[in-house]
XYZ file of C-alpha atoms in Angstrom:
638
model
C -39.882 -8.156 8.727
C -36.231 -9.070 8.782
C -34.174 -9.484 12.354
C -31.600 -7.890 12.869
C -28.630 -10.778 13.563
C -24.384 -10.931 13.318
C -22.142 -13.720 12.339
C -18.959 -12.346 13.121
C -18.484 -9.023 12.639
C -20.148 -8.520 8.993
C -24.448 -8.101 9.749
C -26.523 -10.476 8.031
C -30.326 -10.669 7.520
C -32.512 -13.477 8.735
C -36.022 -14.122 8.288
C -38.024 -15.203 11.434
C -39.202 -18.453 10.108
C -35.127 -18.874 8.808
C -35.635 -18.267 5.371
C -33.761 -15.281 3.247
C -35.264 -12.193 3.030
C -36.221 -10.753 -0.453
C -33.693 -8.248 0.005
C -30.831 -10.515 0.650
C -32.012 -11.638 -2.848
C -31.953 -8.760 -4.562
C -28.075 -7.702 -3.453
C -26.540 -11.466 -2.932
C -28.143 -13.634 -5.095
C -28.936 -11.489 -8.232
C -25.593 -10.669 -8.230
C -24.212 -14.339 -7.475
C -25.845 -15.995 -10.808
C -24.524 -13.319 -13.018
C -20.374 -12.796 -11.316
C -18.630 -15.920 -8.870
C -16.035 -13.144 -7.233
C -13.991 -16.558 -7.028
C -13.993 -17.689 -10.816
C -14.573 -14.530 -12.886
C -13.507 -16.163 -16.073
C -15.474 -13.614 -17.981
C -13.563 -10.795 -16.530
C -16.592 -8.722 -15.779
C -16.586 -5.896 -13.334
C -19.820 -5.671 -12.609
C -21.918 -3.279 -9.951
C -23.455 -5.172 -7.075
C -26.900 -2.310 -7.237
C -26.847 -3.008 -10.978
C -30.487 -4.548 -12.710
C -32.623 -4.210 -9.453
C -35.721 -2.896 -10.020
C -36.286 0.716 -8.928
C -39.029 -0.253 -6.417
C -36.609 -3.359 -5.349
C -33.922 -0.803 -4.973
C -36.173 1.447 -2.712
C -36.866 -1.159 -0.290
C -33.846 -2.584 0.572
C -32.685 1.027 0.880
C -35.905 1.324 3.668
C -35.553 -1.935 5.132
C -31.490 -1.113 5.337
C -32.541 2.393 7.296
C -34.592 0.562 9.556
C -32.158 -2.134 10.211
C -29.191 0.063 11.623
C -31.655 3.141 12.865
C -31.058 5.107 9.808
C -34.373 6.387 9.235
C -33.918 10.193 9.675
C -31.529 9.892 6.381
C -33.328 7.188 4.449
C -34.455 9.640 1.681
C -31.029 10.875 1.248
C -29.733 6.974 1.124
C -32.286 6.434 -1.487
C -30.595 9.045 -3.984
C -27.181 7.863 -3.255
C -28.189 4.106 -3.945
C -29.770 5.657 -7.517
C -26.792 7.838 -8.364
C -24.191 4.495 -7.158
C -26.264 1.825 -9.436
C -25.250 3.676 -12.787
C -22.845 6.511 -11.647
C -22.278 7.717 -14.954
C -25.516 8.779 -15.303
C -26.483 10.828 -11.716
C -27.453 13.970 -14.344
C -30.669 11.717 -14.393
C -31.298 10.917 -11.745
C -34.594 12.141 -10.062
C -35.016 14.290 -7.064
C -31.168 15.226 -7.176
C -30.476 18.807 -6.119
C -28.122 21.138 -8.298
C -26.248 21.391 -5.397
C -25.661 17.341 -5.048
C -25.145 17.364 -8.794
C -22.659 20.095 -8.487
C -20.872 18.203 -5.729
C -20.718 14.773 -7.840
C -18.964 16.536 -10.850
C -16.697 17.987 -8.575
C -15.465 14.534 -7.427
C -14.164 14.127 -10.707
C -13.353 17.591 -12.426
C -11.937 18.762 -9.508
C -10.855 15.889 -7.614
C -8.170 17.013 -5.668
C -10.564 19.034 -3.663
C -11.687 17.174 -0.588
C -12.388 18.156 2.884
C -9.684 19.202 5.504
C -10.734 16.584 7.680
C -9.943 13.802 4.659
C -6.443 15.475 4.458
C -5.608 15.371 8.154
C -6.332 11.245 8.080
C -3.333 11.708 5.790
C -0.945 13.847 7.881
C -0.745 10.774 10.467
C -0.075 8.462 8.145
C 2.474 10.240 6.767
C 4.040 11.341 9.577
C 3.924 7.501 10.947
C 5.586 6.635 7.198
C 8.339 9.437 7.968
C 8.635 7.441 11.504
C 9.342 3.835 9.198
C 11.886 5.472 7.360
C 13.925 7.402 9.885
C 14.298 3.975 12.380
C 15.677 2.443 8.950
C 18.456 4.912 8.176
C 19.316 5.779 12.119
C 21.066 2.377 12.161
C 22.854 3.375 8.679
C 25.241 5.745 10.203
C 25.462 4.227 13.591
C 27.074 1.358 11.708
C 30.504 3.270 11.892
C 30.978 3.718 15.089
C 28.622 1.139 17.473
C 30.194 -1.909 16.484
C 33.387 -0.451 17.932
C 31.878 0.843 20.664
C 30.617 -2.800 21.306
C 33.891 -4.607 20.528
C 32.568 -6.127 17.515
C 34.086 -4.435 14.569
C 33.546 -5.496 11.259
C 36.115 -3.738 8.961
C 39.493 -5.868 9.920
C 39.519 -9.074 7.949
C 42.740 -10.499 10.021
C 40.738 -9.881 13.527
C 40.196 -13.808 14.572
C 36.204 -12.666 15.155
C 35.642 -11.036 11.927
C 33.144 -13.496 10.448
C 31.336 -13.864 13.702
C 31.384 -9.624 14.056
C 30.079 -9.497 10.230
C 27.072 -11.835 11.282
C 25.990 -10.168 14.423
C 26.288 -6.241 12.646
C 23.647 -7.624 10.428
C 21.624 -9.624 13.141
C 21.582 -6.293 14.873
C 20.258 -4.430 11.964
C 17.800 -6.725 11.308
C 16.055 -7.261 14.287
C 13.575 -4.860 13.864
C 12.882 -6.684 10.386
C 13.053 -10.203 11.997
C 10.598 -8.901 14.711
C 7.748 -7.109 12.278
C 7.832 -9.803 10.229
C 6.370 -12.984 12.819
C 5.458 -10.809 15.122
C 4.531 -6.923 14.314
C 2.355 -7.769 11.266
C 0.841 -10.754 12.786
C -0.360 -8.505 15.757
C -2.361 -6.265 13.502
C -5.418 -8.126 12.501
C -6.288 -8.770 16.074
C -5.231 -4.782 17.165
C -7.366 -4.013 14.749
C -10.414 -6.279 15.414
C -10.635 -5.170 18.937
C -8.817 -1.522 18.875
C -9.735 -0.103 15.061
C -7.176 1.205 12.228
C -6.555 4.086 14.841
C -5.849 2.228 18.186
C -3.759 0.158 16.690
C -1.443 3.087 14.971
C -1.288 3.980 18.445
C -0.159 1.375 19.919
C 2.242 0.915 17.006
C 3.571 4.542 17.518
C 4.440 4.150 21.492
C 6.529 0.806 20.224
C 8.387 3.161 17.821
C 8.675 5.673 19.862
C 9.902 4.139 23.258
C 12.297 1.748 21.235
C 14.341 3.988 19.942
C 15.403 5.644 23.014
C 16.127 2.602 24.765
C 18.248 1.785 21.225
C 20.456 4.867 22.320
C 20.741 4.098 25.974
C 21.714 0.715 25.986
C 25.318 -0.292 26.845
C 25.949 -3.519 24.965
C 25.125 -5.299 21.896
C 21.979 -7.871 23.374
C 20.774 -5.148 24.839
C 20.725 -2.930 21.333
C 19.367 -6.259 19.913
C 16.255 -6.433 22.432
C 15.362 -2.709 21.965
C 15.450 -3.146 17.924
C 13.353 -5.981 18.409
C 10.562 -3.731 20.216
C 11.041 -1.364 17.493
C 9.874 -4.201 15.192
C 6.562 -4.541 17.066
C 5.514 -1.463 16.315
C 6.693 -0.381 12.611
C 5.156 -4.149 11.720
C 1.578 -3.227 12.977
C 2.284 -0.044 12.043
C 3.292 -0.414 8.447
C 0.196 -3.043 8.103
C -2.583 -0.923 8.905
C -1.688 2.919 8.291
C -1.982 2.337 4.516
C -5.192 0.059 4.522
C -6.661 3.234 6.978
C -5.482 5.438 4.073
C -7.291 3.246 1.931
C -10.073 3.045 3.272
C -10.896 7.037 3.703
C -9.963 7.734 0.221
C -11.521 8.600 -3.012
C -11.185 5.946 -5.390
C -9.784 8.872 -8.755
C -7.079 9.691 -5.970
C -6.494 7.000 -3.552
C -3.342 5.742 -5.555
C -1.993 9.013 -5.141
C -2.846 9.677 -1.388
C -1.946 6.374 -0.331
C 1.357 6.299 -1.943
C 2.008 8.706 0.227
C 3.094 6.097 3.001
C 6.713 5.878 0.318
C 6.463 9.391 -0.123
C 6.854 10.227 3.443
C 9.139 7.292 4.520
C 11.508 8.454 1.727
C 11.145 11.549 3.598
C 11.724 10.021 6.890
C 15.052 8.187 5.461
C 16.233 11.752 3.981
C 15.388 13.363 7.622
C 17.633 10.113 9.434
C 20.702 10.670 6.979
C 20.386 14.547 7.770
C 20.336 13.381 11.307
C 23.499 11.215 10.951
C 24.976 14.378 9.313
C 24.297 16.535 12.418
C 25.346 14.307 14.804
C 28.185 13.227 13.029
C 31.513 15.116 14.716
C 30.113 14.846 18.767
C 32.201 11.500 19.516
C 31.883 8.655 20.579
C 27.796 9.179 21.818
C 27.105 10.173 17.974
C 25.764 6.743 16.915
C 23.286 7.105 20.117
C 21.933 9.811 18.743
C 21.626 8.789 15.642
C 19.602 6.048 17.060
C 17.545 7.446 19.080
C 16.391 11.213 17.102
C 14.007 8.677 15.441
C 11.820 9.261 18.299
C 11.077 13.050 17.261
C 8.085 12.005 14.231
C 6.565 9.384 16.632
C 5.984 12.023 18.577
C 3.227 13.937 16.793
C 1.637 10.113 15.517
C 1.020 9.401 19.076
C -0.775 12.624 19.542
C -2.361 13.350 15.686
C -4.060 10.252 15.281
C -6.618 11.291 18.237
C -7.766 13.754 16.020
C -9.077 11.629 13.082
C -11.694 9.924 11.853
C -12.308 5.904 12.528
C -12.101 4.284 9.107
C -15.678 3.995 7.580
C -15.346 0.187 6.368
C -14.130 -0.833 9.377
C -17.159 0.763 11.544
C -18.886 -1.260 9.147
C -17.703 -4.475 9.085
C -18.670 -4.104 12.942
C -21.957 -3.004 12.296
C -22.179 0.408 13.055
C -23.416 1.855 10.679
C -24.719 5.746 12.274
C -20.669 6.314 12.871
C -19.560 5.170 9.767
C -21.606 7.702 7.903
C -20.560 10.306 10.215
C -16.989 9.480 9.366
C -17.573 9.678 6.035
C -19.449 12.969 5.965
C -15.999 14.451 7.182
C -14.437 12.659 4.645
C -17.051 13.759 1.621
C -17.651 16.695 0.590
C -21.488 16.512 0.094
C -23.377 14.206 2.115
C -25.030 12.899 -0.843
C -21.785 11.311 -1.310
C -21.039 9.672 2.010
C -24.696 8.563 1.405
C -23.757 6.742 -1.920
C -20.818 5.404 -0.580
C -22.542 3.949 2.906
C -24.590 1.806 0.857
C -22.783 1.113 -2.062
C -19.958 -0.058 -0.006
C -22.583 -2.174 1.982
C -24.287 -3.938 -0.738
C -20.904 -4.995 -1.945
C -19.918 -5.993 1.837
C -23.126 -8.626 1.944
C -22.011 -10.241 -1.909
C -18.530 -10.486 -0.072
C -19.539 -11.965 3.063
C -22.136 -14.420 0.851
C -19.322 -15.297 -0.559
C -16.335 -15.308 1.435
C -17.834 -15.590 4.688
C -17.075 -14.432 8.400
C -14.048 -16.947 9.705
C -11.974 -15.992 12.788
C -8.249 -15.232 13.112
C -6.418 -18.727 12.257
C -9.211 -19.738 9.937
C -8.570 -16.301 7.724
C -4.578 -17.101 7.456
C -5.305 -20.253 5.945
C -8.152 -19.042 3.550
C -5.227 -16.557 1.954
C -4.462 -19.617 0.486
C -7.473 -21.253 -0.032
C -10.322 -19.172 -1.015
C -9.402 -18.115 -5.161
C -10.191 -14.573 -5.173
C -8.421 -14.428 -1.944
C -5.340 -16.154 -2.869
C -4.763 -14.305 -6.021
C -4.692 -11.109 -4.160
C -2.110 -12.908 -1.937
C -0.191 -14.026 -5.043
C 0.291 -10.359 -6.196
C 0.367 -8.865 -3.081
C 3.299 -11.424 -2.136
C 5.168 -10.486 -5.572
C 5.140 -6.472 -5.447
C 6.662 -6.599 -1.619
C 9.557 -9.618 -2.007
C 10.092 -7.260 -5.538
C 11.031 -4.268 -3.147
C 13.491 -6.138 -1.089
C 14.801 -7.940 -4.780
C 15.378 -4.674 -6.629
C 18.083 -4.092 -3.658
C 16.718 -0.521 -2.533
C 17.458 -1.606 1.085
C 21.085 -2.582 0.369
C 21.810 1.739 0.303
C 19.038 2.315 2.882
C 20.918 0.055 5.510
C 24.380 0.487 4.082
C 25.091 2.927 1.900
C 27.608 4.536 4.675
C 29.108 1.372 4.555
C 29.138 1.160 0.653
C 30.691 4.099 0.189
C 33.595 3.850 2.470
C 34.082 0.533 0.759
C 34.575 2.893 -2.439
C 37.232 4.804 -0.526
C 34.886 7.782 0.722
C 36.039 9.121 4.625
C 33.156 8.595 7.073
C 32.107 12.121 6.855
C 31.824 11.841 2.569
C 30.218 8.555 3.116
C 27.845 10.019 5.378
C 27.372 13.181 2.572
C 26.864 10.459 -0.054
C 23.994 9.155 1.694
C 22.481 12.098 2.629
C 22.566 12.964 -1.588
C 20.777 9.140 -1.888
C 18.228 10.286 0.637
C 17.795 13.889 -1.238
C 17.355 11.824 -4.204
C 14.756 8.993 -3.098
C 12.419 11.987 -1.134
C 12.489 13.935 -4.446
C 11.698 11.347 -6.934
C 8.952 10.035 -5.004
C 6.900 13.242 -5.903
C 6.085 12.647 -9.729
C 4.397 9.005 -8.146
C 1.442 10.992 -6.855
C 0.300 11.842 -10.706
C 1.889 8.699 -12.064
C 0.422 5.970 -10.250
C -3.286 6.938 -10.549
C -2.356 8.013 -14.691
C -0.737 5.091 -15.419
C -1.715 2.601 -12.711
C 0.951 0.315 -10.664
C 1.784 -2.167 -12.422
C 2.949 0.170 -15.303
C 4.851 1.879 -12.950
C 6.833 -1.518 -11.979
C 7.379 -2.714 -15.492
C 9.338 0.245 -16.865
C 11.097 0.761 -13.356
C 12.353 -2.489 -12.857
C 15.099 -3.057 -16.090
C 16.026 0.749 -15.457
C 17.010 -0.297 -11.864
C 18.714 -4.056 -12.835
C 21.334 -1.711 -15.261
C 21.881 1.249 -12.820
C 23.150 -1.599 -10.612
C 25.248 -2.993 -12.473
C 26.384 0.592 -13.843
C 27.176 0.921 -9.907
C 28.954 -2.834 -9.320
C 30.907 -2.640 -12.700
C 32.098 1.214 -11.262
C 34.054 -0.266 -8.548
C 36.647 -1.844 -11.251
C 37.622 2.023 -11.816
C 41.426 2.385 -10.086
C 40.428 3.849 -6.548
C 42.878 6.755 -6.499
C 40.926 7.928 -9.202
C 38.033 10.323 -8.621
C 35.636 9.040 -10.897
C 35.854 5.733 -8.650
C 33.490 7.615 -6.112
C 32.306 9.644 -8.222
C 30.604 7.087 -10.631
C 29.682 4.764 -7.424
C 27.554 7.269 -6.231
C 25.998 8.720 -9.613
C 24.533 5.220 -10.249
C 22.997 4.538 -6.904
C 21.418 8.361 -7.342
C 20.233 7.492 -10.490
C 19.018 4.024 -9.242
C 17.313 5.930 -6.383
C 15.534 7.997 -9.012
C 14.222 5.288 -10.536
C 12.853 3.698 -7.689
C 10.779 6.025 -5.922
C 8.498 6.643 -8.350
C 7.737 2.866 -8.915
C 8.303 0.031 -6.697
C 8.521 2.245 -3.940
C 5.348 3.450 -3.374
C 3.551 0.927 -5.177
C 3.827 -2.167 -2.596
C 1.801 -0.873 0.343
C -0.639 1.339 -1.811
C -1.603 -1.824 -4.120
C -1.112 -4.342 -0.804
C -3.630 -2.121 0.957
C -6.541 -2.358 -1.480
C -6.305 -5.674 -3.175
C -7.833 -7.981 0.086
C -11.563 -7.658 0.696
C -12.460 -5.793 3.571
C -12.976 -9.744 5.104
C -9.087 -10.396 4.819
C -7.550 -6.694 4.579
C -5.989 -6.770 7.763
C -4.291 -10.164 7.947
C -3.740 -10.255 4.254
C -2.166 -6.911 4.093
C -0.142 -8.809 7.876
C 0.956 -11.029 5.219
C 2.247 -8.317 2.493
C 4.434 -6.698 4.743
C 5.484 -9.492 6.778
C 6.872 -10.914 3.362
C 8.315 -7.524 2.697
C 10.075 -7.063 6.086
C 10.886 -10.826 6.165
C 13.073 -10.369 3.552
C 14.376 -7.031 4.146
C 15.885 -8.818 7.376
C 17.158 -11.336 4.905
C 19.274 -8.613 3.015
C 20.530 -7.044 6.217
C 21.318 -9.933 8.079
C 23.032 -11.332 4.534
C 24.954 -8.094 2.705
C 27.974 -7.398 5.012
C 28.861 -11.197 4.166
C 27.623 -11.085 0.546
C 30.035 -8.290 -0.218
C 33.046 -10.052 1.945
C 32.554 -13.184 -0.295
C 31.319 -11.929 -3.407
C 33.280 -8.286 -4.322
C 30.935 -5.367 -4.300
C 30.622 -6.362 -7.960
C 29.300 -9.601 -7.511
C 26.777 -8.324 -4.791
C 25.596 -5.855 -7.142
C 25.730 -7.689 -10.228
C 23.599 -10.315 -8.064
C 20.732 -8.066 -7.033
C 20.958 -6.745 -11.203
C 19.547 -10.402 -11.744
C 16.892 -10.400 -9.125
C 15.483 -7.307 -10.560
C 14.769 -9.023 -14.040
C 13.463 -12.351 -11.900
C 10.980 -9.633 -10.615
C 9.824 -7.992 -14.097
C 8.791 -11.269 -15.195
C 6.898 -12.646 -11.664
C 5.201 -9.175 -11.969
C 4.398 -9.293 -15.336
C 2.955 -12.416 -14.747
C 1.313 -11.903 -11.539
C 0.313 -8.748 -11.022
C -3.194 -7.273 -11.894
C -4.121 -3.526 -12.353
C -6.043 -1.898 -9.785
C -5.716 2.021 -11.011
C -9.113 3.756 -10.264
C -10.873 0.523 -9.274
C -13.015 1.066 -5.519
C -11.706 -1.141 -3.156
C -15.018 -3.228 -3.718
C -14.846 -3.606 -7.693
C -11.534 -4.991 -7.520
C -13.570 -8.459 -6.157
C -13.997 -8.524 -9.441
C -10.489 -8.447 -10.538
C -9.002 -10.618 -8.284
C -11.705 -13.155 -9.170
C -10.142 -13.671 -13.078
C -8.487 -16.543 -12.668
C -4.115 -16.645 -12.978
C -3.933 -18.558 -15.767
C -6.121 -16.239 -17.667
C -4.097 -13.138 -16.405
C -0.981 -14.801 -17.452
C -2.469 -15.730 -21.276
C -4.037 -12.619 -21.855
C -0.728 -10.797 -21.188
C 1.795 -13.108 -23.112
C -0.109 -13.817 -26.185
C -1.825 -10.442 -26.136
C 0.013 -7.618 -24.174
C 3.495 -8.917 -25.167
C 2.905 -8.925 -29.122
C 1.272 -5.451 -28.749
C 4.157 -3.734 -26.309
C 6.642 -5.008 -28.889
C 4.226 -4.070 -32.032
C 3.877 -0.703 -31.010
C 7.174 0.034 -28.912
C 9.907 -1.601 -30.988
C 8.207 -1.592 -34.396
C 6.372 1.544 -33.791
C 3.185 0.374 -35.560
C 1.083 2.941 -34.368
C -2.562 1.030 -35.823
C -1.533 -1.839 -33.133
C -4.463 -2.289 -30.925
C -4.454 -4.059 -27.526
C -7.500 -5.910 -26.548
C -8.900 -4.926 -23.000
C -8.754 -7.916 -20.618
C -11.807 -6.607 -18.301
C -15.236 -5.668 -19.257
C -17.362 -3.218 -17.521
C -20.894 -4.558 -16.560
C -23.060 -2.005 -15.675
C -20.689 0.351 -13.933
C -18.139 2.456 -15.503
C -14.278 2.175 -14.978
C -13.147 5.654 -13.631
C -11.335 6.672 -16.258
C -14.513 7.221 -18.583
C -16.704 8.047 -16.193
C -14.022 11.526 -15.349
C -13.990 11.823 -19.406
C -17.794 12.048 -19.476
C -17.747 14.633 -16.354
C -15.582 16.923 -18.001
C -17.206 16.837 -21.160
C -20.819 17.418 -19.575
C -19.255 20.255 -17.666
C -17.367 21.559 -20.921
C -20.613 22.085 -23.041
C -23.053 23.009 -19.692
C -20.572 25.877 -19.309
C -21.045 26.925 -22.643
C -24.797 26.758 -22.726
């Protein structure tokens, strides 16, 4: 009989006399001489239950039941470990009720129907997105009137302190940036080891909300500084573990479209802060306080709402507890033959990974984003969709568009109007991504946003050559950044943090998705600390004409680097991540390239594109969902 032991936080089975047990041979080692997770040059997704013997099968399911005192369910866990091993096929499967059958179709032909208590997990998360993108646009309008305030204006060229008031407006703005990126998102893998996904949102959420009313209290500069550094605490830790807990609760068919949600709602949250500056706009000299500190109103409900949900399933069990994880996720399933499939289809994967990967503690896992292959190609892409976001210039408006368009002649109040239309704009165009991103995956989403974005911007630096007493000056300014908005939301915006979120193994998720938005905030201080003196020394045409360039540097490092993950699980896409680069790159330039411009520019409609994964023994999503519907089609019409 195995004993029950831990290395880490990930449970592992060890024979009394030390040697493996014969189900740690079925699930690891099976699967280990047919798939290396960290050298899949075969490009095979395979399933980890796949080729073990029925009565193989039911014994690790018993011995797993015993192990973490599951015994009351084990029958149940022995039909979802049947219906997980070839999910195509649960029709088949014996012992399976009509009522569990009924509930597995309905995954897929109705898959938008899942449980209230599935949709709540989302409601904080969104509502701690809306929080993100308020505290960004609060300091957007404030930048009219606080540097005044603070004697250190930055719109007088002859003032002796101009350069030095040009640098500290930006420091200011990006502190928050400066601090989320070594210190917010660095905080969240240990938050989370000892706290959970929603402890650490949280703590995250009394950061953001505390912070901002300080922002609006203080009385100098430093002291604005310090309280937009606290503010950087919390949206880092926040913005690095609300979308892996949306992850994580999600259905695979719709997790693209629920997690995007994080850019849904922080577009939201920016449209909320410029409606804010709007409001606040004509109460003197305190307006720029207020504008400040309203961002407190969403953290408000994030503190509170989070109380109410669910801990995130993978997370209970990568600390082996296994009864509350499928208790979570029989309020996040509809059936509980499906929170039964998932507990141990998630777990079998979870012992290849930790075979594999290992348990390693907090320094040790930084350096293995870099180390371990299927580990550092997740970095690699994750790393390229975030720097894209702050390359494709989306947070040169978010920060400054006030200050953009008063550059372009506009009065504070029509600046102020201008921005609220680019916030209008970003929040509405971020709907379509919640079809579009689980349809045609991410990384179709980036390739035809990014040129679309590099010309709007230069439609937008080339429009301030128009004479400025003419009204198309404005006019023109601010139709290209609304169109370049448009673009945007439904691509790289939401696409960072959804694909950052899922592309780690559960072993690295936290610090690796630390890493994503470290790299994304990093750089987003980068722009703000940078763009008031970019635009002094280079023209608003230059500036623009300069991010233009970084968003075709982009296209190709994404091109290049970044894998699909539409309608993968979380757990399949170990398989992904383990094809090596180089393969990813020559698959896509000598085969993807030829057939985009085959059947795009020549419009050769019998061009053919050869896939670049193979499914072993599980099905991809997609055709499992077209086999649903067409079993349900002709069953209805028997």
């Amino acid at each position: 009989m195995a004993e029950k032991g831990f290395q880490g936080d990930m449970p592992i089975h060890h024979d009394t006399s030390g040697s493996e047990t014969e189900n740690e041979k079925s699930l690891v080692d099976e699967a280990l001489e047919n798939t290396d997770i960290n050298n899949n040059v075969s490009a095979r997704i395979k399933n980890p239950l796949a080729g073990i013997h029925h009565a193989t099968l039911m014994r690790d399911v018993e011995e797993f039941a015993e192990e973490f005192s599951l015994q009351e369910i084990a029958p149940l866990l022995k039909k979802g470990a049947l219906v997980a091993q070839n999910p195509g096929e649960f029709e088949s499967v014996e012992g399976l009720e009509e009522a569990e059958k009924d509930a597995l179709r309905n995954e897929v032909v109705h898959k938008w129907r899942q449980p209230k208590a599935m949709y709540f997990t989302v409601i904080p998360c969104s509502v701690g997105a809306a929080v993100q993108g308020w505290d960004q646009t609060g300091s957007n309008g404030a930048n009219l009137s606080f540097p005044v305030e603070f004697g250190i204006p930055d719109t007088d060229p002859t003032d002796p302190s101009y350069e030095r008031n040009l640098w500290l407006v930006g420091l200011i703005n990006s502190a928050p940036y400066i601090a989320s990126a070594f210190c917010g998102c660095w905080l969240s893998d240990p938050l989370n080891n000892y706290f959970g996904r929603r402890g650490t949102i949280f703590f995250a959420a009394i950061f953001c909300l505390l912070s901002v009313i300080g922002s609006g209290c203080t009385q100098n500069w430093y002291q604005l500084f310090i309280c937009r550094l606290l503010l950087g605490i919390g949206m880092g830790a926040k913005a690095s573990t609300v979308p892996i807990y949306a992850a994580e609760n999600v259905p695979a068919l719709i997790r693209g479209g629920l997690v995007m949600s994080w850019q849904m709602w922080t577009a939201f949250g920016i449209f909320l802060g410029f409606c804010a500056n709007l409001a606040v706009y004509d109460v003197g000299r305190i307006a720029w306080r207020l504008q400040l500190g309203s961002a407190f109103i969403p953290a408000v409900p994030l503190v509170i709402g989070i109380f109410f949900c669910p801990e995130s399933p993978r997370w209970l069990m990568k600390k082996g507890r296994y009864a509350e994880a499928y208790q979570s996720l029989l309020k996040l399933r509809n059936h509980q033959i499906q929170a039964a499939r998932d507990l141990y289809y998630v777990h079998a994967q979870l012992l290849i990974e930790h075979k594999i990967i290992g348990t390693t503690h907090y320094a040790q896992r930084i350096v293995e984003l870099f180390t371990i292959p299927r580990v550092r190609r997740a970095t690699l892409a994750s790393f390229t969709v975030m720097i894209a976001q702050q390359m494709c210039g989306i947070n040169i408006i978010a920060f400054y568009s006030s200050s953009v368009f008063s550059k372009a002649g506009a009065s504070n109040l029509t600046a102020l109007l201008a921005s609220f239309g680019f916030g209008l704009v970003n929040f509405v165009f971020a709907f379509p991504a919640v079809w579009t991103i689980d349809t045609f995956g991410r990384r179709a989403l980036l390739l035809f946003t990014f040129p679309q974005m590099a010309w709007c911007l230069l439609g937008t630096g080339f429009s301030f050559y128009i004479p400025s007493e003419s009204r198309a000056h404005l006019g023109c300014i601010a139709f290209f950044v609304f169109l370049f908005a448009a673009f945007y939301s439904p691509g790289e915006g939401p696409v960072p943090f959804t694909y950052s979120a899922e592309v780690f193994p559960l072993s690295h998720r936290e610090v690796g998705m630390a890493w994503a938005v470290s790299t994304c905030l990093f750089w987003a201080a980068v722009l703000s600390l940078t763009w008031p003196r970019m635009v002094a020394a280079m023209s608003p045409t230059g500036a623009f004409g300069f991010y233009a360039a970084l968003n075709v540097t982009a296209f190709v490092m994404i091109f290049f680097w970044v894998p699909e993950t539409k309608q993968r699980t979380l757990e399949e896409l170990d398989y992904v991540f383990a094809v090596p680069t180089k393969k990813h790159m020559a698959y896509h330039l000598n085969k993807s390239a030829p057939f985009f411009f085959k059947r795009w520019v020549r419009f050769d409609k019998s061009a053919t594109l050869e896939p670049l994964y193979t499914f072993d023994h599980v099905q991809s999503d997609a055709t499992r969902s077209a086999s649903v519907v067409q079993y349900t089609q002709e069953h209805r019409k028997r």
